[in-house]
Amino acid sequence: MAPSPEQNPLADAPEPVEGVEETAGFRVSLTNFDGPFDLLLNLISKHEMDITEVSLSAVTNDFIAYLSHLDDDEELDQASEFLVVAATLLDMKVAGLLPQGELVDAEAVALLEARDLLFARLLQYRAFKEVSAWFARCLQREDRRHVRAVRLDEKHRRQTPELVWTLTVDDFAALALLAFAPKEIPHVGLDHLHAPLISIREQAAIVVTLLRSTESVSFRELVAGVTEPGIVVARFISVLELYRHAALSFEQLEPLGELTLRWAADTWSDETLATLGADYDR
Amino acid sequence: MTDDSSSSSVIEEAVRDTPLSERVEAILLIVDEPIGLVALAAAVGSPVPAVRQTLETLVDDYDGRGHGPRRGFELREVGGGWRLYVRENHDDLVAEFIGGQAPARLSQAALETLAVIAYKQPVTRSQVASIRAVNVDSVVRTLLARGLITELFADSETGAINYGTSDALLQHLGINSLDELPPISPLLDDGADGFDEGTIR
Amino acid sequence: MTDDSSSSSVIEEAVRDTPLSERVEAILLIVDEPIGLVALAAAVGSPVPAVRQTLETLVDDYDGRGHGPRRGFELREVGGGWRLYVRENHDDLVAEFIGGQAPARLSQAALETLAVIAYKQPVTRSQVASIRAVNVDSVVRTLLARGLITELFADSETGAINYGTSDALLQHLGINSLDELPPISPLLDDGADGFDEGTIR
């Protein structure tokens, strides 16, 4: 029950504190299983917490750390038994550990239920995450295997049944679109949290069009009729960006006075426009 | 060799003329997907038990436990049927000979989604998403495109499509049936139920 | 099993570890077309005379003149190369098995691959694979066997075979020429550009 530290499967778990040796014994206590409560108490005592205050995520982390050190299927089997026991007990917690005799208000119950629900989901998710490693391993192993997949001999090929073809040419084109669609697997992005509402590039395109159509234009004219402050800002930024690219010149006769802009680019391509303001994308 | 022979007489003739093991081998040599025991028995015109016995003998035979030498190929039961494979220790040799590129690996997200679908099928996208806590649409599309999962049926009420794993997945995993998936807790079912109802049972 | 082994050491290791007959069988199991003696010897990393000797032994072996039973397949030298064939007296059995299969439908994977080839031809397998992001070898084989695509020519530098669609596909689609395929740009153009850079042309 006191393995050496390097055998400790929880070495990289957060806050290993003083319960390290006990929890390291998971492997042992699984083989001579004393009873489900031992396990749960182990987990709880490790975090020196009242059972109603058990940090569910900490317990889960321990459990996962334990799981990650299991290798073969048999141990995975044991681990799933452990999962049943641990999760069931935690499930019982709501009913069993609510303060007796006190007035239990519905909100507190709901809170506890929500927490257990969270925990159940966490365990569930982690279980799938764990088992996905098995999938990865099997897929990888089988990828290397070579099955006999040889084209039929010509003489046998002639005897193959007719092909059933149901696609119209438009179906076929739709299928092609699907096939050419990028297959990359997207990650969970945070872009939607600060999606740019106004594109500097779009505004720059407007600015460029306006500037190239006349001799000179004031900034006031450039934003005439625009009510949205964001767009005014975006147009101003695009003016600065265009100035940086030497695509325009401006003159201001007095501080805070009228800003007059002139198109100054000898060469200009839409490509420049496409990358304009890229610094502002993030 | 009788061109005008009827279907049944072809098989009868073969049954009369040649050992079952040869007929089984002939079919195994030309199949391009795992062939199930019953289909194989029908193809060679022999009873299922005899074919099963023959397959076992062939497995032993190819593995060098019969009369001849060990073979460079082996007979495996994968994805619900039997198929000839290059013996595993020659895979590197064959890979080098073929020189093909390794297929793209699945992302962790795809693997987890696949695991959820494998254990919880039939399951809808939104159910998978509730377990994985992210939108899984594009991952599901990837898995569909790879043929690892299939659309099983649409929910009669909501119209949501239920997904399940394909036989191809079993082949890619090198297992014969879903029973061979490593067991995970039966509690997972309860957890899902509790979750769907928004309560703990 | 050493992942980091260099090309030559894979062969060396195999040569050291396993009988030549097994290595020859491993290669023979996966070749589509008859493989010449020299190419086979190179693949298994053994001298030509030894490989020739092994082939002869295997022929005898499969024909039942070795230690084991006669096999349902045989090893024949055809057109200057060696390949496994169904033993001739089982041809009728095989014909019946193939003819008795349910009318074939193409899988989603096969259809998508076919679509890629239709719009990108001439195109090599590895180019298709990089667009589809999966290994397409077996699907291409199916399409070839179905006569929906044909081998157009081999790349002069790499030797990679370029594929195109057949007239049979046009007939299935009810069009007279490839020009009648509905345009699917600009997606296709984008894909094509990125894709040409990444591959051999």
Coordinates of C-alpha atoms in Angstrom, one line a residue, chain A residues 73 76-77 80 83-84 87-88 91 94 112-117 120-121 123-125 127-129 131-136 138-150 152 156 178 183-186 188, chain B residues 29-30 74 76 83-88 91-92 94-95 98 103 105-108 111-112 114-116 118-120 130-131 134 138-139 142 171-174 180-188 192 195 200-201:
Chain A
D73 CA -8.1 -4.8 -21.9
L76 CA -9.7 -1.6 -18.6
D77 CA -12.3 -4.0 -17.6
S80 CA -14.9 0.2 -15.8
L83 CA -16.2 3.5 -12.7
V84 CA -19.5 1.9 -11.8
A87 CA -20.1 7.0 -10.0
T88 CA -22.9 5.1 -8.3
D91 CA -24.9 9.4 -7.4
V94 CA -27.5 13.5 -3.2
L112 CA -26.5 19.4 -5.8
E113 CA -28.3 17.6 -8.5
A114 CA -26.7 19.9 -11.1
R115 CA -23.3 19.2 -9.7
D116 CA -23.8 15.5 -9.7
L117 CA -25.1 15.7 -13.2
A120 CA -21.8 12.2 -14.3
R121 CA -21.3 13.9 -17.6
L123 CA -17.1 10.9 -16.0
Q124 CA -19.0 9.8 -19.1
Y125 CA -17.0 12.1 -21.3
A127 CA -14.7 7.4 -20.2
F128 CA -15.2 8.0 -23.9
K129 CA -12.1 10.0 -24.2
V131 CA -11.7 4.5 -24.8
S132 CA -10.9 6.6 -27.8
A133 CA -7.3 5.7 -27.2
W134 CA -8.2 2.1 -27.8
F135 CA -9.9 3.1 -31.1
A136 CA -6.8 5.0 -32.1
C138 CA -6.7 -0.4 -33.1
L139 CA -7.1 1.8 -36.2
Q140 CA -3.4 2.5 -36.3
R141 CA -2.5 -1.2 -35.9
E142 CA -5.0 -2.2 -38.6
D143 CA -3.9 0.6 -40.9
R144 CA -0.6 -1.3 -41.2
R145 CA -2.2 -4.6 -42.1
H146 CA -2.6 -5.6 -45.8
V147 CA -5.6 -7.5 -46.8
R148 CA -5.9 -9.3 -50.1
A149 CA -7.8 -6.9 -52.2
V150 CA -6.9 -7.9 -55.8
L152 CA -10.8 -9.9 -60.3
H156 CA -14.3 -13.5 -63.8
L178 CA -19.2 17.3 -51.4
K183 CA -12.0 17.5 -45.2
E184 CA -10.0 19.2 -42.5
I185 CA -11.4 18.6 -39.1
P186 CA -12.2 21.9 -37.4
V188 CA -13.5 24.4 -31.4
Chain B
L29 CA -8.9 -15.7 -52.9
I30 CA -11.4 -13.6 -54.8
E74 CA -3.1 -15.7 -42.7
R76 CA -8.6 -13.7 -40.2
R83 CA -10.5 -12.7 -45.3
L84 CA -6.9 -13.4 -46.3
Y85 CA -4.3 -11.0 -44.9
V86 CA -0.6 -10.7 -45.2
R87 CA 0.9 -12.2 -42.1
E88 CA 1.5 -9.4 -39.7
D91 CA 3.5 -5.9 -43.2
D92 CA 6.5 -3.7 -43.3
V94 CA 4.7 -5.2 -48.2
A95 CA 4.2 -1.5 -47.2
I98 CA 3.6 -0.9 -52.3
P103 CA -4.0 7.2 -44.7
R105 CA -5.1 9.8 -39.1
L106 CA -8.3 10.7 -37.4
S107 CA -8.2 13.7 -35.0
Q108 CA -8.8 13.2 -31.3
L111 CA -11.9 9.5 -32.4
E112 CA -14.0 10.5 -29.4
L114 CA -16.5 7.7 -33.1
A115 CA -16.3 6.1 -29.6
V116 CA -19.5 7.8 -28.5
A118 CA -19.9 3.1 -31.3
Y119 CA -21.1 2.7 -27.7
K120 CA -24.3 4.6 -27.9
S130 CA -24.3 16.7 -25.6
I131 CA -21.8 14.1 -24.5
V134 CA -19.2 20.6 -28.7
S138 CA -18.2 18.3 -39.3
V139 CA -16.6 15.5 -37.4
T142 CA -15.7 13.2 -41.8
Q171 CA -12.6 -4.1 -40.3
H172 CA -10.6 -0.9 -39.6
L173 CA -10.4 -1.9 -36.0
G174 CA -9.5 -5.5 -36.8
E180 CA -15.2 -7.0 -29.0
L181 CA -15.2 -3.3 -28.0
P182 CA -13.6 -2.9 -24.6
P183 CA -16.4 -2.8 -22.0
I184 CA -17.1 0.6 -20.5
S185 CA -19.5 1.1 -17.6
P186 CA -23.1 0.3 -18.0
L187 CA -23.7 3.4 -16.0
L188 CA -23.0 5.4 -19.1
A192 CA -27.2 9.7 -20.7
F195 CA -28.9 13.9 -18.8
I200 CA -30.6 12.5 -12.1
R201 CA -32.9 9.6 -12.7

